[in-house]
């Protein structure tokens, strides 16, 4: 029976299919359905405007996606395969994988969804596992990237937000509140601003914010996403290299 991993991110859902020998047989990417404009808390926006008067939110980059729409997207993909599969879903935010619940919002909003119940009547799904995306990345690196040679490690994932996972004695460390290894809400001193939100690591170091910085600093009207940004890095674009090194 095939196993399919769906990695839900802020820009898309990445898909990898494994055969019975755990060998990768295909890779795919699903564009999100049902996206919404992300709404910042008014207090956060007031702070940003005071500290960064020239800062403008790029609505093309800041989106939120209801979790139910992600699950519908995944379900549609499975139905097209028309064969029984086991699925794993990695999701941003604090995840209780034993209760199949997402406890906090991220780029994925409206997370109070019964994930196990959603797939209960899907006859093609034989088994389902969910995990926080950063912790899933840490497991993947340990098992598949390093052939179980890692004993202790910290993994940092850089995407629409920042995620991470901590491996201790070959096990994922989750902490008392399932939040260990989450870097997005860490305060960073990479800039000189004093407000809380502009000093969050995710507000400065995520792919979205780097793409915003490139668009603002280059004064281009073109939409820049993570894929295009790294193409610019590979082409030695001076501004892209500067932001990447930073």
Coordinates of N, CA and C in Angstrom, one line a residue:
X1 N 0.8 -1.2 0.0 CA 0.0 0.0 0.0 C 0.9 1.3 0.0
X2 N 0.6 2.2 -0.8 CA 1.3 3.4 -0.9 C 1.1 4.3 0.3
X3 N 2.1 5.1 0.6 CA 2.0 6.1 1.7 C 2.2 7.5 1.0
X4 N 1.4 8.4 1.4 CA 1.4 9.8 0.8 C 1.6 10.8 1.9
X5 N 2.6 11.7 1.8 CA 2.8 12.7 2.8 C 2.3 14.0 2.1
X6 N 1.4 14.7 2.8 CA 1.0 16.1 2.4 C 1.5 17.1 3.4
X7 N 2.4 17.9 2.9 CA 3.0 19.0 3.7 C 2.3 20.3 3.4
X8 N 1.4 20.7 4.4 CA 0.6 21.9 4.2 C 1.5 23.1 4.6
X9 N 1.7 24.0 3.6 CA 2.4 25.2 3.8 C 1.6 26.5 3.5
X10 N 2.2 27.6 3.7 CA 1.4 28.9 3.5 C 1.2 29.1 2.0
X11 N 2.1 28.6 1.2 CA 1.9 28.9 -0.3 C 1.3 27.8 -1.1
X12 N 1.4 26.5 -0.6 CA 0.9 25.4 -1.3 C 0.9 24.2 -0.4
X13 N 0.5 23.0 -1.0 CA 0.6 21.7 -0.3 C 1.5 20.9 -1.1
X14 N 2.7 20.5 -0.5 CA 3.6 19.7 -1.2 C 3.3 18.2 -0.9
X15 N 3.4 17.4 -2.0 CA 3.0 16.0 -1.9 C 4.1 15.1 -2.3
X16 N 4.4 14.0 -1.5 CA 5.4 13.0 -1.9 C 4.7 11.6 -1.6
X17 N 4.8 10.8 -2.6 CA 4.2 9.4 -2.5 C 5.4 8.4 -2.4
X18 N 5.2 7.5 -1.5 CA 6.2 6.4 -1.3 C 5.5 5.0 -1.6
X19 N 6.3 4.1 -2.1 CA 5.8 2.8 -2.4 C 5.9 1.9 -1.1
X20 N 5.7 0.6 -1.3 CA 5.7 -0.3 -0.1 C 7.1 -0.4 0.5
X21 N 8.1 -0.1 -0.3 CA 9.5 -0.2 0.2 C 10.0 1.2 0.7
X22 N 9.1 2.1 0.9 CA 9.4 3.5 1.4 C 10.3 4.2 0.4
X23 N 10.2 3.9 -0.9 CA 11.0 4.6 -1.9 C 10.0 5.7 -2.5
X24 N 10.6 6.9 -2.7 CA 9.8 8.0 -3.3 C 9.5 7.6 -4.8
X25 N 8.2 7.6 -5.1 CA 7.8 7.3 -6.5 C 7.3 8.5 -7.3
X26 N 6.8 9.6 -6.5 CA 6.4 10.8 -7.2 C 6.4 11.9 -6.3
X27 N 6.5 13.1 -6.8 CA 6.4 14.4 -6.1 C 5.3 15.3 -6.8
X28 N 4.6 16.1 -6.0 CA 3.6 16.9 -6.6 C 3.4 18.1 -5.8
X29 N 2.6 19.1 -6.3 CA 2.3 20.3 -5.5 C 0.9 20.7 -5.8
X30 N 0.1 21.0 -4.8 CA -1.3 21.4 -4.9 C -1.4 22.9 -4.6
X31 N -2.0 23.7 -5.5 CA -2.3 25.1 -5.1 C -3.4 25.1 -4.2
X32 N -3.4 26.0 -3.2 CA -4.5 26.1 -2.2 C -5.8 26.5 -2.9
X33 N -6.9 26.0 -2.2 CA -8.2 26.4 -2.6 C -8.8 27.2 -1.4
X34 N -9.7 28.1 -1.7 CA -10.4 28.8 -0.6 C -9.5 29.8 0.2
X35 N -8.5 30.4 -0.4 CA -7.6 31.3 0.4 C -8.3 32.5 0.7
X36 N -7.9 33.1 1.9 CA -8.4 34.4 2.3 C -7.3 35.4 2.6
X37 N -7.6 36.7 2.5 CA -6.6 37.6 2.9 C -6.3 37.5 4.4
X38 N -5.1 37.5 4.8 CA -4.7 37.4 6.2 C -5.0 38.7 6.9
X39 N -5.7 38.7 8.1 CA -6.0 39.9 8.8 C -5.2 40.0 10.1
X40 N -4.4 41.0 10.2 CA -3.6 41.2 11.3 C -4.4 41.8 12.4
X41 N -4.1 41.6 13.7 CA -4.8 42.2 14.8 C -4.5 43.7 14.7
X42 N -5.5 44.5 15.0 CA -5.4 46.0 14.9 C -4.3 46.5 15.8
X43 N -4.1 45.9 16.9 CA -3.1 46.4 17.8 C -1.7 46.2 17.3
X44 N -1.5 45.0 16.6 CA -0.2 44.7 15.9 C 0.0 45.7 14.8
X45 N -1.0 46.0 14.0 CA -0.9 46.9 12.9 C -0.6 48.3 13.4
X46 N -1.2 48.8 14.5 CA -0.9 50.1 15.1 C 0.6 50.2 15.4
X47 N 1.1 49.1 16.1 CA 2.5 49.1 16.4 C 3.4 49.2 15.2
X48 N 3.1 48.4 14.2 CA 3.9 48.4 13.0 C 3.9 49.8 12.3
X49 N 2.8 50.4 12.3 CA 2.7 51.7 11.6 C 3.5 52.8 12.4
X50 N 3.6 52.6 13.7 CA 4.4 53.6 14.5 C 5.9 53.4 14.3
X51 N 6.3 52.1 14.3 CA 7.7 51.8 14.2 C 8.2 51.8 12.7
X52 N 7.3 51.4 11.8 CA 7.7 51.3 10.4 C 6.7 52.1 9.5
X53 N 6.7 53.4 9.5 CA 5.7 54.1 8.8 C 5.6 53.9 7.3
X54 N 6.8 53.4 6.7 CA 6.8 53.2 5.3 C 6.5 51.7 4.9
X55 N 6.2 50.9 6.0 CA 6.0 49.5 5.7 C 4.6 49.3 5.2
X56 N 4.5 48.5 4.1 CA 3.2 48.2 3.5 C 3.1 46.7 3.4
X57 N 1.9 46.2 3.8 CA 1.6 44.7 3.7 C 1.3 44.4 2.3
X58 N 2.0 43.4 1.7 CA 1.7 43.0 0.3 C 0.6 41.9 0.4
X59 N -0.6 42.2 0.0 CA -1.7 41.3 0.1 C -1.5 40.1 -0.8
X60 N -0.7 40.2 -1.8 CA -0.4 39.0 -2.7 C 0.4 37.9 -2.0
X61 N 1.1 38.3 -1.0 CA 2.0 37.4 -0.3 C 1.3 36.9 1.0
X62 N 0.6 37.7 1.7 CA 0.0 37.4 3.0 C -1.4 36.8 2.8
X63 N -1.5 35.5 2.9 CA -2.8 34.8 2.7 C -3.0 33.9 3.9
X64 N -4.3 33.5 4.2 CA -4.6 32.5 5.1 C -5.5 31.5 4.5
X65 N -5.4 30.3 4.9 CA -6.2 29.2 4.3 C -6.9 28.4 5.4
X66 N -8.2 28.3 5.3 CA -9.0 27.5 6.3 C -8.5 26.1 6.3
X67 N -8.3 25.5 7.4 CA -7.9 24.1 7.5 C -8.8 23.1 6.7
X68 N -10.1 23.4 6.8 CA -11.1 22.5 6.1 C -10.8 22.5 4.6
X69 N -10.4 23.6 4.0 CA -10.1 23.7 2.6 C -8.8 22.9 2.3
X70 N -7.9 22.9 3.2 CA -6.7 22.0 2.9 C -7.1 20.5 2.9
X71 N -7.9 20.2 3.9 CA -8.4 18.8 4.0 C -9.2 18.4 2.7
X72 N -10.0 19.3 2.3 CA -10.8 19.0 1.0 C -9.9 18.8 -0.2
X73 N -8.8 19.6 -0.2 CA -7.8 19.5 -1.3 C -7.1 18.2 -1.3
X74 N -6.7 17.8 -0.1 CA -6.1 16.5 0.1 C -7.0 15.3 -0.3
X75 N -8.3 15.4 0.2 CA -9.3 14.4 -0.1 C -9.5 14.3 -1.6
X76 N -9.6 15.4 -2.3 CA -9.7 15.4 -3.8 C -8.6 14.7 -4.5
X77 N -7.4 14.9 -4.0 CA -6.2 14.2 -4.5 C -6.2 12.7 -4.3
X78 N -6.6 12.3 -3.1 CA -6.7 10.9 -2.9 C -7.8 10.2 -3.7
X79 N -9.0 10.9 -3.9 CA -10.0 10.3 -4.7 C -9.6 10.1 -6.1
X80 N -8.8 11.0 -6.7 CA -8.3 10.8 -8.1 C -7.4 9.6 -8.2
X81 N -6.7 9.3 -7.2 CA -5.8 8.1 -7.2 C -6.6 6.8 -7.3
X82 N -7.8 6.8 -6.6 CA -8.7 5.6 -6.7 C -8.0 4.3 -6.2
X83 N -7.2 4.4 -5.2 CA -6.6 3.2 -4.6 C -6.4 3.5 -3.1
X84 N -6.4 2.4 -2.3 CA -6.2 2.6 -0.8 C -4.8 3.1 -0.5
X85 N -4.7 4.1 0.4 CA -3.4 4.6 0.8 C -3.4 4.9 2.3
X86 N -2.2 5.1 2.8 CA -2.0 5.6 4.1 C -1.5 7.0 3.9
X87 N -2.0 8.0 4.7 CA -1.6 9.4 4.5 C -1.0 10.0 5.8
X88 N 0.0 10.8 5.6 CA 0.5 11.6 6.7 C 0.4 13.1 6.3
X89 N 0.0 13.9 7.3 CA -0.2 15.3 7.0 C 0.6 16.2 8.0
X90 N 1.5 17.0 7.5 CA 2.3 17.9 8.3 C 1.6 19.3 8.2
X91 N 1.4 19.9 9.4 CA 0.6 21.1 9.5 C 1.4 22.2 10.3
X92 N 1.4 23.4 9.9 CA 2.0 24.5 10.8 C 1.1 24.7 12.0
X93 N 1.8 25.2 13.1 CA 1.1 25.5 14.3 C 1.3 24.4 15.3
X94 N 0.8 24.6 16.5 CA 0.9 23.6 17.6 C -0.1 22.5 17.2
X95 N 0.4 21.2 17.2 CA -0.4 20.1 16.8 C -0.4 19.0 17.9
X96 N -1.6 18.6 18.2 CA -1.7 17.4 19.1 C -2.0 16.2 18.2
X97 N -1.0 15.4 17.9 CA -1.1 14.3 17.0 C -1.9 13.1 17.5
X98 N -2.0 13.1 18.9 CA -2.8 12.0 19.4 C -4.3 12.2 19.4
X99 N -4.7 13.5 19.5 CA -6.1 13.9 19.4 C -6.5 14.4 18.0
X100 N -5.5 14.4 17.1 CA -5.8 14.8 15.7 C -6.4 16.2 15.7
X101 N -5.7 17.1 16.5 CA -6.2 18.5 16.6 C -5.1 19.5 16.3
X102 N -5.4 20.6 15.6 CA -4.5 21.7 15.5 C -4.9 22.7 16.5
X103 N -4.0 23.2 17.3 CA -4.4 24.0 18.5 C -4.2 25.5 18.3
X104 N -3.4 25.9 17.3 CA -3.1 27.3 17.0 C -3.2 27.6 15.6
X105 N -3.5 28.8 15.2 CA -3.5 29.2 13.8 C -2.2 29.7 13.4
X106 N -2.0 29.7 12.1 CA -0.7 30.2 11.5 C -1.1 30.8 10.2
X107 N -0.5 30.4 9.1 CA -1.0 30.7 7.7 C -2.3 29.9 7.5
X108 N -2.4 28.8 8.3 CA -3.7 28.0 8.2 C -4.6 28.5 9.3
X109 N -5.8 28.9 9.0 CA -6.7 29.5 9.9 C -8.0 28.6 10.1
X110 N -8.8 29.0 11.0 CA -10.0 28.2 11.3 C -9.7 26.7 11.6
X111 N -8.8 26.5 12.5 CA -8.2 25.2 12.7 C -9.0 24.2 13.6
X112 N -10.2 24.7 14.1 CA -11.0 23.8 15.0 C -11.8 22.8 14.1
X113 N -11.0 21.8 13.6 CA -11.6 20.8 12.7 C -11.3 19.4 13.3
X114 N -12.3 18.5 13.2 CA -12.1 17.1 13.6 C -11.5 16.4 12.4
X115 N -10.1 16.4 12.4 CA -9.4 15.8 11.2 C -9.7 14.3 11.0
X116 N -9.7 13.6 12.1 CA -10.0 12.2 12.0 C -11.4 11.9 11.5
X117 N -12.3 12.7 12.1 CA -13.7 12.6 11.7 C -13.9 12.9 10.2
X118 N -13.1 13.9 9.7 CA -13.3 14.3 8.3 C -13.0 13.1 7.4
X119 N -12.0 12.4 7.7 CA -11.6 11.3 6.8 C -12.2 9.9 7.2
X120 N -13.1 10.0 8.2 CA -13.7 8.7 8.7 C -14.5 8.0 7.6
X121 N -15.2 8.7 6.7 CA -16.0 8.0 5.7 C -15.2 8.0 4.3
X122 N -14.0 8.3 4.3 CA -13.2 8.2 3.1 C -12.6 6.8 3.1
X123 N -13.2 5.9 2.2 CA -12.8 4.5 2.2 C -11.4 4.3 1.7
X124 N -10.9 5.2 0.9 CA -9.6 5.0 0.3 C -8.4 5.3 1.3
X125 N -8.7 6.0 2.4 CA -7.7 6.3 3.4 C -7.7 5.2 4.5
X126 N -6.6 4.4 4.5 CA -6.5 3.2 5.4 C -6.0 3.7 6.8
X127 N -5.2 4.7 6.8 CA -4.6 5.1 8.0 C -4.2 6.6 7.9
X128 N -4.2 7.4 9.0 CA -3.8 8.8 8.9 C -3.0 9.1 10.1
X129 N -1.9 9.9 9.8 CA -1.0 10.4 10.9 C -0.9 11.9 10.6
X130 N -0.9 12.7 11.7 CA -0.7 14.1 11.6 C 0.5 14.6 12.5
X131 N 1.2 15.6 12.1 CA 2.2 16.2 13.0 C 2.5 17.6 12.6
X132 N 3.1 18.4 13.5 CA 3.5 19.7 13.2 C 4.6 19.7 12.1
X133 N 4.6 20.6 11.2 CA 5.5 20.6 10.0 C 7.0 20.6 10.4
X134 N 7.3 21.4 11.4 CA 8.8 21.5 11.8 C 9.2 20.2 12.4
X135 N 8.4 19.6 13.2 CA 8.7 18.3 13.9 C 8.7 17.2 12.8
X136 N 7.8 17.2 11.8 CA 7.8 16.3 10.8 C 9.1 16.4 9.9
X137 N 9.6 17.6 9.7 CA 10.8 17.8 9.0 C 12.0 17.2 9.7
X138 N 12.0 17.4 11.1 CA 13.1 16.8 11.9 C 13.1 15.3 11.8
X139 N 11.9 14.7 11.9 CA 11.8 13.2 11.7 C 12.3 12.8 10.4
X140 N 11.9 13.5 9.3 CA 12.3 13.1 8.0 C 13.8 13.2 7.8
X141 N 14.4 14.3 8.3 CA 15.8 14.5 8.2 C 16.6 13.3 9.0
X142 N 16.1 13.0 10.2 CA 16.7 12.0 10.9 C 16.6 10.6 10.3
X143 N 15.4 10.2 9.8 CA 15.2 8.9 9.3 C 15.7 8.8 7.8
X144 N 15.3 9.7 7.0 CA 15.6 9.6 5.5 C 16.8 10.4 5.1
X145 N 17.0 11.6 5.7 CA 18.2 12.4 5.3 C 19.5 11.9 5.9
X146 N 19.5 11.3 7.1 CA 20.7 10.9 7.8 C 20.7 9.4 8.1
X147 N 19.7 8.7 7.6 CA 19.7 7.2 7.8 C 19.8 6.8 9.3
X148 N 19.1 7.6 10.1 CA 19.1 7.3 11.5 C 20.4 7.5 12.2
X149 N 21.3 8.2 11.6 CA 22.7 8.4 12.2 C 22.6 9.6 13.2
X150 N 21.6 10.4 13.1 CA 21.5 11.5 14.1 C 20.9 11.0 15.4
X151 N 21.6 11.5 16.5 CA 21.1 11.2 17.8 C 20.4 12.4 18.5
X152 N 21.1 13.5 18.3 CA 20.6 14.8 18.8 C 20.7 15.9 17.8
X153 N 19.7 16.7 17.5 CA 19.8 17.7 16.5 C 18.7 18.7 16.6
X154 N 18.9 19.9 16.1 CA 17.9 20.9 16.0 C 17.7 21.2 14.5
X155 N 16.5 21.1 14.0 CA 16.2 21.4 12.6 C 15.4 22.7 12.5
X156 N 15.9 23.6 11.6 CA 15.2 24.9 11.4 C 14.6 24.8 10.0
X157 N 13.3 25.1 9.9 CA 12.6 25.2 8.5 C 12.3 26.6 8.2
X158 N 12.6 27.0 7.0 CA 12.4 28.4 6.6 C 11.4 28.4 5.5
X159 N 10.2 28.9 5.8 CA 9.1 28.9 4.7 C 8.3 30.1 4.9
X160 N 7.0 30.0 4.7 CA 6.1 31.1 4.9 C 6.2 31.7 6.3
X161 N 6.5 30.8 7.3 CA 6.9 31.1 8.6 C 8.2 30.4 8.9
X162 N 8.5 30.4 10.2 CA 9.7 29.6 10.6 C 9.3 28.5 11.5
X163 N 9.8 27.3 11.3 CA 9.4 26.2 12.1 C 10.7 25.4 12.5
X164 N 10.5 24.4 13.3 CA 11.7 23.6 13.7 C 11.3 22.4 14.6
X165 N 12.3 21.6 14.8 CA 12.1 20.4 15.6 C 13.4 20.1 16.3
X166 N 13.2 19.5 17.5 CA 14.4 19.1 18.3 C 14.4 17.6 18.5
X167 N 15.5 17.0 18.1 CA 15.7 15.5 18.3 C 16.6 15.3 19.5
X168 N 16.1 14.5 20.5 CA 16.9 14.1 21.6 C 16.9 12.6 21.7
X169 N 18.0 12.0 21.7 CA 18.1 10.5 21.8 C 17.2 9.9 20.8
X170 N 17.2 10.4 19.5 CA 16.4 9.8 18.4 C 14.9 9.9 18.6
X171 N 14.5 10.8 19.4 CA 13.1 11.1 19.6 C 12.8 12.6 19.5
X172 N 11.6 12.9 19.0 CA 11.2 14.3 18.9 C 10.8 14.8 20.3
X173 N 11.5 15.9 20.7 CA 11.1 16.6 21.9 C 10.0 17.6 21.7
X174 N 8.9 17.4 22.4 CA 7.7 18.3 22.2 C 7.5 19.3 23.3
X175 N 8.1 19.1 24.5 CA 7.9 20.0 25.6 C 6.6 19.8 26.3
X176 N 6.3 20.6 27.3 CA 5.1 20.4 28.1 C 3.9 20.9 27.4
X177 N 4.0 21.8 26.4 CA 2.9 22.3 25.7 C 2.9 22.1 24.2
X178 N 3.7 21.1 23.8 CA 3.8 20.7 22.4 C 4.4 21.7 21.5
X179 N 5.1 22.7 22.1 CA 5.6 23.9 21.3 C 7.1 23.9 21.2
X180 N 7.8 22.9 21.8 CA 9.3 23.0 21.7 C 9.8 22.9 20.3
X181 N 10.7 23.8 20.0 CA 11.3 23.9 18.6 C 10.6 24.8 17.7
X182 N 9.5 25.5 18.2 CA 8.8 26.5 17.3 C 9.6 27.8 17.4
X183 N 10.2 28.2 16.2 CA 11.0 29.4 16.2 C 10.3 30.7 15.8
X184 N 9.1 30.6 15.2 CA 8.5 31.8 14.7 C 8.2 32.9 15.7
X185 N 7.9 32.5 16.9 CA 7.5 33.5 17.9 C 8.7 33.9 18.8
X186 N 9.9 33.5 18.4 CA 11.2 33.9 19.1 C 11.5 35.3 18.7
X187 N 11.9 36.1 19.7 CA 12.3 37.5 19.5 C 13.7 37.5 18.9
X188 N 13.9 38.3 17.8 CA 15.2 38.4 17.1 C 15.7 39.8 17.2
X189 N 17.0 40.0 17.3 CA 17.5 41.4 17.3 C 18.2 41.8 16.0
X190 N 17.7 41.2 14.9 CA 18.3 41.4 13.6 C 18.0 42.9 13.1
X191 N 16.9 43.5 13.6 CA 16.6 44.9 13.3 C 16.6 45.7 14.6
X192 N 16.5 47.0 14.4 CA 16.6 47.9 15.5 C 15.2 48.4 16.1
X193 N 14.2 47.8 15.5 CA 12.8 48.3 15.9 C 12.5 47.8 17.3
X194 N 11.6 48.5 18.0 CA 11.3 48.2 19.4 C 10.0 47.5 19.6
X195 N 9.1 47.5 18.6 CA 7.8 46.9 18.8 C 7.9 45.4 18.8
X196 N 7.0 44.7 19.5 CA 7.0 43.3 19.6 C 6.9 42.6 18.3
X197 N 6.0 42.9 17.4 CA 5.7 42.2 16.2 C 6.9 42.3 15.2
X198 N 7.5 43.5 15.2 CA 8.6 43.7 14.2 C 9.9 43.0 14.7
X199 N 10.0 42.6 15.9 CA 11.1 41.9 16.4 C 10.9 40.3 16.5
X200 N 9.8 39.9 16.1 CA 9.6 38.4 16.0 C 10.4 37.9 14.9
X201 N 11.0 36.7 15.1 CA 11.8 36.1 14.1 C 11.1 35.9 12.8
X202 N 9.8 35.5 12.9 CA 9.0 35.3 11.7 C 8.7 36.6 10.9
X203 N 8.8 37.7 11.7 CA 8.5 39.0 11.0 C 9.7 39.5 10.2
X204 N 10.8 38.9 10.3 CA 12.0 39.3 9.7 C 12.7 38.3 8.8
X205 N 12.6 37.0 9.2 CA 13.4 36.0 8.6 C 12.7 35.0 7.8
X206 N 11.4 35.0 7.8 CA 10.6 34.0 7.0 C 10.8 34.3 5.5
X207 N 10.5 33.3 4.7 CA 10.6 33.5 3.2 C 9.6 34.6 2.8
X208 N 8.4 34.7 3.3 CA 7.5 35.8 2.9 C 8.1 37.1 3.2
X209 N 8.7 37.3 4.4 CA 9.2 38.6 4.7 C 10.4 39.0 3.9
X210 N 11.3 38.0 3.6 CA 12.4 38.2 2.7 C 11.9 38.6 1.3
X211 N 10.9 38.0 0.8 CA 10.4 38.3 -0.5 C 9.8 39.7 -0.5
X212 N 9.1 40.1 0.6 CA 8.6 41.4 0.7 C 9.7 42.4 0.7
X213 N 10.8 42.1 1.4 CA 11.9 43.1 1.5 C 12.5 43.2 0.1
X214 N 12.6 42.1 -0.7 CA 13.2 42.2 -2.0 C 12.3 43.1 -2.9
X215 N 11.0 42.9 -2.8 CA 10.1 43.7 -3.7 C 10.1 45.1 -3.3
X216 N 10.2 45.5 -2.0 CA 10.3 46.9 -1.6 C 11.6 47.5 -2.0
X217 N 12.7 46.8 -1.7 CA 14.0 47.4 -2.0 C 14.4 47.5 -3.4
X218 N 13.8 46.6 -4.2 CA 14.1 46.6 -5.7 C 13.1 47.5 -6.4
X219 N 12.1 47.9 -5.7 CA 11.0 48.7 -6.3 C 10.4 48.1 -7.5
X220 N 10.3 46.7 -7.5 CA 9.7 46.0 -8.6 C 8.2 45.8 -8.4
X221 N 7.4 45.8 -9.4 CA 6.0 45.5 -9.2 C 5.7 44.1 -9.4
X222 N 6.7 43.3 -9.8 CA 6.5 41.9 -10.0 C 6.3 41.1 -8.7
X223 N 5.4 40.1 -8.7 CA 5.2 39.3 -7.6 C 6.4 38.3 -7.4
X224 N 7.0 38.4 -6.2 CA 8.2 37.5 -5.9 C 7.8 36.5 -4.9
X225 N 7.9 35.2 -5.2 CA 7.6 34.2 -4.2 C 8.9 33.5 -3.9
X226 N 8.9 32.5 -3.0 CA 10.1 31.8 -2.6 C 10.8 31.2 -3.7
X227 N 10.1 30.6 -4.6 CA 10.8 29.9 -5.7 C 11.5 30.9 -6.6
X228 N 10.9 32.0 -6.9 CA 11.5 33.1 -7.7 C 12.7 33.7 -7.0
X229 N 12.6 33.9 -5.7 CA 13.6 34.5 -4.9 C 14.9 33.6 -5.0
X230 N 14.7 32.3 -4.8 CA 15.9 31.4 -4.9 C 16.5 31.3 -6.3
X231 N 15.6 31.5 -7.3 CA 16.2 31.5 -8.6 C 17.1 32.7 -8.8
X232 N 16.7 33.9 -8.2 CA 17.5 35.1 -8.2 C 18.8 34.9 -7.4
X233 N 18.8 34.1 -6.3 CA 20.0 33.8 -5.5 C 20.9 33.0 -6.4
X234 N 20.4 32.0 -7.1 CA 21.2 31.1 -7.9 C 21.8 31.9 -9.1
X235 N 21.2 33.0 -9.5 CA 21.7 33.8 -10.6 C 22.6 34.9 -10.1
X236 N 22.9 34.9 -8.8 CA 23.8 35.8 -8.2 C 23.3 37.3 -8.3
X237 N 22.0 37.4 -8.2 CA 21.4 38.8 -8.1 C 21.9 39.4 -6.8
X238 N 22.5 40.6 -6.9 CA 23.2 41.2 -5.7 C 22.2 41.4 -4.5
X239 N 21.0 41.9 -4.8 CA 20.1 42.2 -3.7 C 19.6 40.9 -3.1
X240 N 19.3 39.9 -3.9 CA 18.9 38.6 -3.4 C 20.0 37.9 -2.5
X241 N 21.2 38.1 -3.0 CA 22.3 37.5 -2.2 C 22.5 38.2 -0.9
X242 N 22.3 39.5 -0.9 CA 22.4 40.3 0.3 C 21.4 39.9 1.3
X243 N 20.1 39.7 0.9 CA 19.0 39.3 1.8 C 19.2 37.9 2.2
X244 N 19.7 37.0 1.3 CA 19.9 35.6 1.7 C 21.0 35.5 2.7
X245 N 22.1 36.2 2.5 CA 23.2 36.1 3.5 C 22.8 36.7 4.9
X246 N 22.0 37.7 4.8 CA 21.5 38.4 6.1 C 20.6 37.4 6.9

